[in-house]
PDB file of C-alpha atoms in Angstrom:
ATOM      1  CA  MET A   9      56.475 124.096  31.369  1.00  0.00           C
ATOM      2  CA  LEU A  10      57.404 126.646  34.170  1.00  0.00           C
ATOM      3  CA  LYS A  11      55.488 124.730  36.825  1.00  0.00           C
ATOM      4  CA  ARG A  12      57.165 121.549  35.726  1.00  0.00           C
ATOM      5  CA  HIS A  13      60.612 123.011  36.166  1.00  0.00           C
ATOM      6  CA  ILE A  14      59.666 124.429  39.603  1.00  0.00           C
ATOM      7  CA  THR A  15      58.324 121.026  40.550  1.00  0.00           C
ATOM      8  CA  ILE A  16      61.444 119.227  39.611  1.00  0.00           C
ATOM      9  CA  LEU A  17      63.634 121.749  41.535  1.00  0.00           C
ATOM     10  CA  PHE A  18      61.368 121.478  44.436  1.00  0.00           C
ATOM     11  CA  PHE A  19      61.834 117.769  44.747  1.00  0.00           C
ATOM     12  CA  LEU A  20      65.588 118.054  44.176  1.00  0.00           C
ATOM     13  CA  PHE A  21      65.764 120.400  47.094  1.00  0.00           C
ATOM     14  CA  PHE A  22      63.767 117.980  49.212  1.00  0.00           C
ATOM     15  CA  HIS A  23      65.865 114.886  48.568  1.00  0.00           C
ATOM     16  CA  VAL A  24      69.092 116.719  48.912  1.00  0.00           C
ATOM     17  CA  ALA A  25      68.001 117.930  52.269  1.00  0.00           C
ATOM     18  CA  LEU A  26      67.062 114.380  53.400  1.00  0.00           C
ATOM     19  CA  PHE A  27      70.514 113.230  52.263  1.00  0.00           C
ATOM     20  CA  ALA A  28      72.296 115.964  53.979  1.00  0.00           C
ATOM     21  CA  GLN A  29      70.709 115.181  57.332  1.00  0.00           C
ATOM     22  CA  VAL A  30      71.587 111.403  57.019  1.00  0.00           C
ATOM     23  CA  ASP A  31      75.149 112.378  56.091  1.00  0.00           C
ATOM     24  CA  SER A  32      75.584 115.027  58.753  1.00  0.00           C
ATOM     25  CA  THR A  33      78.075 113.175  60.707  1.00  0.00           C
ATOM     26  CA  LEU A  34      80.658 114.029  58.036  1.00  0.00           C
ATOM     27  CA  ASN A  35      80.963 117.486  59.424  1.00  0.00           C
ATOM     28  CA  LYS A  36      79.195 118.084  62.822  1.00  0.00           C
ATOM     29  CA  ARG A  37      80.901 121.451  63.322  1.00  0.00           C
ATOM     30  CA  LEU A  38      79.075 122.848  60.225  1.00  0.00           C
ATOM     31  CA  ASP A  39      75.814 120.997  60.566  1.00  0.00           C
ATOM     32  CA  PHE A  40      72.594 123.005  61.072  1.00  0.00           C
ATOM     33  CA  ALA A  41      69.001 121.715  61.700  1.00  0.00           C
ATOM     34  CA  ARG A  42      66.593 123.570  63.790  1.00  0.00           C
ATOM     35  CA  SER A  43      63.056 122.185  64.085  1.00  0.00           C
ATOM     36  CA  TYR A  44      60.018 124.177  65.160  1.00  0.00           C
ATOM     37  CA  ILE A  45      56.242 124.218  65.817  1.00  0.00           C
ATOM     38  CA  GLU A  46      54.516 127.371  64.263  1.00  0.00           C
ATOM     39  CA  VAL A  47      51.154 128.681  65.386  1.00  0.00           C
ATOM     40  CA  GLY A  48      49.606 131.362  63.323  1.00  0.00           C
ATOM     41  CA  GLY A  49      46.794 132.742  61.132  1.00  0.00           C
ATOM     42  CA  SER A  50      46.367 133.675  57.528  1.00  0.00           C
ATOM     43  CA  PHE A  51      44.157 136.511  56.437  1.00  0.00           C
ATOM     44  CA  SER A  52      41.881 135.999  53.416  1.00  0.00           C
ATOM     45  CA  PRO A  53      40.130 139.055  52.001  1.00  0.00           C
ATOM     46  CA  SER A  54      36.419 139.328  51.175  1.00  0.00           C
ATOM     47  CA  PHE A  55      35.102 138.004  47.819  1.00  0.00           C
ATOM     48  CA  ILE A  56      31.761 137.772  45.856  1.00  0.00           C
ATOM     49  CA  GLY A  57      29.465 134.849  46.554  1.00  0.00           C
ATOM     50  CA  LYS A  58      26.415 133.851  44.444  1.00  0.00           C
ATOM     51  CA  GLN A  59      23.115 132.196  45.105  1.00  0.00           C
ATOM     52  CA  SER A  60      19.860 131.297  43.325  1.00  0.00           C
ATOM     53  CA  SER A  61      17.344 134.065  43.601  1.00  0.00           C
ATOM     54  CA  GLY A  62      13.822 134.271  41.946  1.00  0.00           C
ATOM     55  CA  GLY A  63      14.719 132.036  38.940  1.00  0.00           C
ATOM     56  CA  GLY A  64      18.136 133.834  38.499  1.00  0.00           C
ATOM     57  CA  GLN A  65      21.278 134.485  40.375  1.00  0.00           C
ATOM     58  CA  SER A  66      22.089 137.158  42.944  1.00  0.00           C
ATOM     59  CA  SER A  67      25.675 138.207  44.265  1.00  0.00           C
ATOM     60  CA  PHE A  68      26.673 138.979  47.841  1.00  0.00           C
ATOM     61  CA  ASP A  69      29.859 139.655  49.695  1.00  0.00           C
ATOM     62  CA  HIS A  70      31.549 136.849  51.575  1.00  0.00           C
ATOM     63  CA  SER A  71      33.379 138.155  54.745  1.00  0.00           C
ATOM     64  CA  ALA A  72      37.083 138.417  54.989  1.00  0.00           C
ATOM     65  CA  ALA A  73      38.425 135.693  57.339  1.00  0.00           C
ATOM     66  CA  ILE A  74      41.278 134.618  59.570  1.00  0.00           C
ATOM     67  CA  ASN A  75      42.399 130.964  59.169  1.00  0.00           C
ATOM     68  CA  PRO A  76      44.336 129.592  62.142  1.00  0.00           C
ATOM     69  CA  TYR A  77      46.972 127.048  61.135  1.00  0.00           C
ATOM     70  CA  ILE A  78      49.727 124.854  62.745  1.00  0.00           C
ATOM     71  CA  ASN A  79      53.073 124.315  60.899  1.00  0.00           C
ATOM     72  CA  TRP A  80      55.726 121.636  61.701  1.00  0.00           C
ATOM     73  CA  GLY A  81      58.991 122.192  60.046  1.00  0.00           C
ATOM     74  CA  ALA A  82      62.763 122.817  60.376  1.00  0.00           C
ATOM     75  CA  PHE A  83      65.580 124.859  58.934  1.00  0.00           C
ATOM     76  CA  HIS A  84      68.382 122.938  57.143  1.00  0.00           C
ATOM     77  CA  PHE A  85      71.491 123.575  55.119  1.00  0.00           C
ATOM     78  CA  TRP A  86      72.973 125.808  57.886  1.00  0.00           C
ATOM     79  CA  GLY A  87      69.897 127.952  57.858  1.00  0.00           C
ATOM     80  CA  HIS A  88      69.492 128.578  54.076  1.00  0.00           C
ATOM     81  CA  THR A  89      66.469 126.242  53.545  1.00  0.00           C
ATOM     82  CA  GLU A  90      63.310 125.445  55.405  1.00  0.00           C
ATOM     83  CA  PHE A  91      60.872 122.496  54.962  1.00  0.00           C
ATOM     84  CA  TYR A  92      57.420 122.246  56.562  1.00  0.00           C
ATOM     85  CA  VAL A  93      53.976 120.941  56.468  1.00  0.00           C
ATOM     86  CA  SER A  94      50.849 122.955  57.475  1.00  0.00           C
ATOM     87  CA  PHE A  95      47.441 122.101  58.967  1.00  0.00           C
ATOM     88  CA  PRO A  96      44.416 124.329  59.029  1.00  0.00           C
ATOM     89  CA  VAL A  97      42.593 124.429  62.314  1.00  0.00           C
ATOM     90  CA  GLY A  98      39.465 126.451  61.684  1.00  0.00           C
ATOM     91  CA  GLN A  99      38.081 129.670  60.259  1.00  0.00           C
ATOM     92  CA  LEU A 100      37.022 132.990  61.767  1.00  0.00           C
ATOM     93  CA  LEU A 101      34.871 135.222  59.617  1.00  0.00           C
ATOM     94  CA  LEU A 102      35.502 138.766  60.542  1.00  0.00           C
ATOM     95  CA  ALA A 103      32.053 140.162  59.420  1.00  0.00           C
ATOM     96  CA  PRO A 104      29.674 137.099  59.006  1.00  0.00           C
ATOM     97  CA  ASN A 105      26.455 137.443  57.088  1.00  0.00           C
ATOM     98  CA  GLU A 106      23.186 136.360  58.807  1.00  0.00           C
ATOM     99  CA  ASN A 107      22.156 133.720  56.204  1.00  0.00           C
ATOM    100  CA  THR A 108      25.199 133.164  54.010  1.00  0.00           C
ATOM    101  CA  GLY A 109      28.716 131.904  54.701  1.00  0.00           C
ATOM    102  CA  TYR A 110      31.576 129.721  53.432  1.00  0.00           C
ATOM    103  CA  LYS A 111      34.383 127.431  54.368  1.00  0.00           C
ATOM    104  CA  LEU A 112      37.766 127.848  52.653  1.00  0.00           C
ATOM    105  CA  SER A 113      40.716 126.001  53.888  1.00  0.00           C
ATOM    106  CA  HIS A 114      44.394 125.568  52.584  1.00  0.00           C
ATOM    107  CA  SER A 115      46.769 122.760  53.777  1.00  0.00           C
ATOM    108  CA  THR A 116      50.296 122.290  52.705  1.00  0.00           C
ATOM    109  CA  VAL A 117      51.448 118.657  52.083  1.00  0.00           C
ATOM    110  CA  THR A 118      55.101 119.860  51.684  1.00  0.00           C
ATOM    111  CA  GLY A 119      56.512 123.311  51.583  1.00  0.00           C
ATOM    112  CA  ALA A 120      60.073 124.586  50.823  1.00  0.00           C
ATOM    113  CA  ARG A 121      61.602 128.021  51.350  1.00  0.00           C
ATOM    114  CA  ILE A 122      65.046 129.350  50.497  1.00  0.00           C
ATOM    115  CA  LEU A 123      66.708 132.004  52.676  1.00  0.00           C
ATOM    116  CA  PRO A 124      69.420 133.867  50.678  1.00  0.00           C
ATOM    117  CA  TRP A 125      70.950 135.032  54.063  1.00  0.00           C
ATOM    118  CA  ALA A 126      71.055 132.163  56.655  1.00  0.00           C
ATOM    119  CA  TYR A 127      68.541 132.139  59.519  1.00  0.00           C
ATOM    120  CA  GLU A 128      70.079 133.499  62.565  1.00  0.00           C
ATOM    121  CA  PRO A 129      68.634 134.435  66.027  1.00  0.00           C
ATOM    122  CA  LYS A 130      67.947 138.186  66.327  1.00  0.00           C
ATOM    123  CA  LYS A 131      68.345 138.657  62.531  1.00  0.00           C
ATOM    124  CA  LEU A 132      65.579 139.689  59.985  1.00  0.00           C
ATOM    125  CA  ARG A 133      65.724 137.343  57.114  1.00  0.00           C
ATOM    126  CA  PRO A 134      63.693 137.286  53.729  1.00  0.00           C
ATOM    127  CA  TYR A 135      62.615 134.098  52.158  1.00  0.00           C
ATOM    128  CA  VAL A 136      61.028 132.820  48.912  1.00  0.00           C
ATOM    129  CA  GLY A 137      59.469 129.364  48.452  1.00  0.00           C
ATOM    130  CA  ALA A 138      56.793 127.112  47.011  1.00  0.00           C
ATOM    131  CA  ALA A 139      54.367 124.713  48.574  1.00  0.00           C
ATOM    132  CA  TRP A 140      52.261 121.699  47.463  1.00  0.00           C
ATOM    133  CA  SER A 141      48.897 122.617  48.752  1.00  0.00           C
ATOM    134  CA  ALA A 142      45.321 121.326  48.803  1.00  0.00           C
ATOM    135  CA  THR A 143      42.232 123.627  48.991  1.00  0.00           C
ATOM    136  CA  THR A 144      38.646 123.017  49.836  1.00  0.00           C
ATOM    137  CA  PHE A 145      35.771 125.296  49.332  1.00  0.00           C
ATOM    138  CA  LYS A 146      32.043 125.314  50.348  1.00  0.00           C
ATOM    139  CA  GLN A 147      29.308 127.918  50.476  1.00  0.00           C
ATOM    140  CA  THR A 148      26.826 127.720  53.297  1.00  0.00           C
ATOM    141  CA  ILE A 149      23.350 129.296  52.473  1.00  0.00           C
ATOM    142  CA  ASP A 150      20.492 128.929  54.811  1.00  0.00           C
ATOM    143  CA  PRO A 151      18.278 127.016  54.919  1.00  0.00           C
ATOM    144  CA  ASP A 152      19.806 124.594  52.371  1.00  0.00           C
ATOM    145  CA  GLU A 153      22.650 122.925  54.197  1.00  0.00           C
ATOM    146  CA  ASN A 154      23.611 120.433  51.327  1.00  0.00           C
ATOM    147  CA  GLN A 155      26.007 122.888  49.395  1.00  0.00           C
ATOM    148  CA  PRO A 156      28.657 121.024  47.510  1.00  0.00           C
ATOM    149  CA  VAL A 157      32.243 120.849  48.854  1.00  0.00           C
ATOM    150  CA  LEU A 158      34.840 121.228  45.990  1.00  0.00           C
ATOM    151  CA  SER A 159      38.591 120.678  46.286  1.00  0.00           C
ATOM    152  CA  LYS A 160      41.809 121.325  44.366  1.00  0.00           C
ATOM    153  CA  ASP A 161      44.656 118.790  45.225  1.00  0.00           C
ATOM    154  CA  PHE A 162      48.337 119.446  44.917  1.00  0.00           C
ATOM    155  CA  GLU A 163      48.464 122.939  43.593  1.00  0.00           C
ATOM    156  CA  LEU A 164      51.872 124.552  43.505  1.00  0.00           C
ATOM    157  CA  VAL A 165      51.741 127.818  45.561  1.00  0.00           C
ATOM    158  CA  PRO A 166      54.507 130.415  45.486  1.00  0.00           C
ATOM    159  CA  GLU A 167      55.261 132.417  48.653  1.00  0.00           C
ATOM    160  CA  ALA A 168      57.475 135.001  50.159  1.00  0.00           C
ATOM    161  CA  GLY A 169      58.081 136.643  53.453  1.00  0.00           C
ATOM    162  CA  LEU A 170      60.224 137.683  56.369  1.00  0.00           C
ATOM    163  CA  VAL A 171      61.229 135.743  59.501  1.00  0.00           C
ATOM    164  CA  TYR A 172      62.800 137.154  62.685  1.00  0.00           C
ATOM    165  CA  GLY A 173      64.280 134.769  65.212  1.00  0.00           C
ATOM    166  CA  SER A 174      65.218 134.797  68.867  1.00  0.00           C
ATOM    167  CA  ASP A 175      66.668 131.944  71.041  1.00  0.00           C
ATOM    168  CA  LYS A 176      63.336 130.151  71.408  1.00  0.00           C
ATOM    169  CA  LEU A 177      60.684 132.194  69.573  1.00  0.00           C
ATOM    170  CA  SER A 178      60.663 133.461  66.058  1.00  0.00           C
ATOM    171  CA  PHE A 179      58.057 135.524  64.090  1.00  0.00           C
ATOM    172  CA  ARG A 180      56.943 135.221  60.470  1.00  0.00           C
ATOM    173  CA  LEU A 181      55.220 137.653  58.179  1.00  0.00           C
ATOM    174  CA  GLY A 182      54.516 136.202  54.707  1.00  0.00           C
ATOM    175  CA  ALA A 183      52.128 135.957  51.654  1.00  0.00           C
ATOM    176  CA  LYS A 184      51.070 133.145  49.442  1.00  0.00           C
ATOM    177  CA  TYR A 185      49.774 133.449  45.957  1.00  0.00           C
ATOM    178  CA  TYR A 186      47.016 130.982  44.742  1.00  0.00           C
ATOM    179  CA  SER A 187      46.704 131.177  41.004  1.00  0.00           C
ATOM    180  CA  ASN A 188      43.998 128.641  40.550  1.00  0.00           C
ATOM    181  CA  THR A 189      40.981 130.220  42.408  1.00  0.00           C
ATOM    182  CA  GLU A 190      38.041 129.746  39.970  1.00  0.00           C
ATOM    183  CA  TRP A 191      35.353 127.349  41.061  1.00  0.00           C
ATOM    184  CA  ASP A 192      32.532 126.018  38.911  1.00  0.00           C
ATOM    185  CA  TYR A 193      29.983 125.911  41.700  1.00  0.00           C
ATOM    186  CA  ALA A 194      26.527 124.339  41.677  1.00  0.00           C
ATOM    187  CA  LEU A 195      23.841 126.441  43.145  1.00  0.00           C
ATOM    188  CA  SER A 196      21.189 123.759  42.460  1.00  0.00           C
ATOM    189  CA  LYS A 197      20.939 120.495  40.545  1.00  0.00           C
ATOM    190  CA  THR A 198      20.512 122.378  37.273  1.00  0.00           C
ATOM    191  CA  GLU A 199      22.133 125.757  37.981  1.00  0.00           C
ATOM    192  CA  PHE A 200      25.927 126.429  37.926  1.00  0.00           C
ATOM    193  CA  THR A 201      27.939 129.546  38.393  1.00  0.00           C
ATOM    194  CA  THR A 202      31.510 130.672  38.703  1.00  0.00           C
ATOM    195  CA  ILE A 203      33.026 131.880  42.034  1.00  0.00           C
ATOM    196  CA  HIS A 204      36.478 133.378  42.495  1.00  0.00           C
ATOM    197  CA  THR A 205      38.099 133.052  45.875  1.00  0.00           C
ATOM    198  CA  PRO A 206      40.979 135.295  46.886  1.00  0.00           C
ATOM    199  CA  LYS A 207      44.349 134.725  45.203  1.00  0.00           C
ATOM    200  CA  LEU A 208      46.505 136.331  48.010  1.00  0.00           C
ATOM    201  CA  ASN A 209      46.716 135.282  51.655  1.00  0.00           C
ATOM    202  CA  LEU A 210      48.761 137.086  54.311  1.00  0.00           C
ATOM    203  CA  GLN A 211      50.281 135.196  57.120  1.00  0.00           C
ATOM    204  CA  PHE A 212      51.501 135.915  60.658  1.00  0.00           C
ATOM    205  CA  GLY A 213      53.030 133.102  62.714  1.00  0.00           C
ATOM    206  CA  ILE A 214      54.938 132.520  65.900  1.00  0.00           C
ATOM    207  CA  LEU A 215      57.569 129.723  65.889  1.00  0.00           C
ATOM    208  CA  TYR A 216      58.778 127.806  68.896  1.00  0.00           C
ATOM    209  CA  SER A 217      61.977 125.711  68.636  1.00  0.00           C
TER     210      SER A 217
END
């Protein structure tokens, strides 16, 4: 029920923002829209992976990772709201294993953030928000390269953070919480296990507008 209410509010904010941009000629003096391109990385902590071993299962540590991303978005409502989309562009394992690895990516179809204090250059501003996200996960275990790729589509992901702006460049430090991180993963055609990927991701980004 809570997710349903958040979803309804999310789409209301989205449609109101679109209407406000179309109708902005009513009051040019107070209109505010600042678009940007953001390049950054999200930090994902290590977690436990599993593999078949001697008729059973064995556990091992998957490395922490940095996942670079590109965001395209804009500030609206005179700096009080922000809408964006996000695209993952790779993954860097910080302590890769010799024979095991993984690919975990998060993309944002549409994200919305609310700034209680309006965005202004040279001001530090907190924000809270939520994003419709899609996640894919795959283990890579040598020599078997045919590990399954699993996906979760249209998850509602809450987030919070800080943004500091200048005339052209701004900086973001944030966090996202992924509640649905349990994967029923096939280790073979007949053997399945449960793997839990990290729930919390930290982000650092540089915005150019």
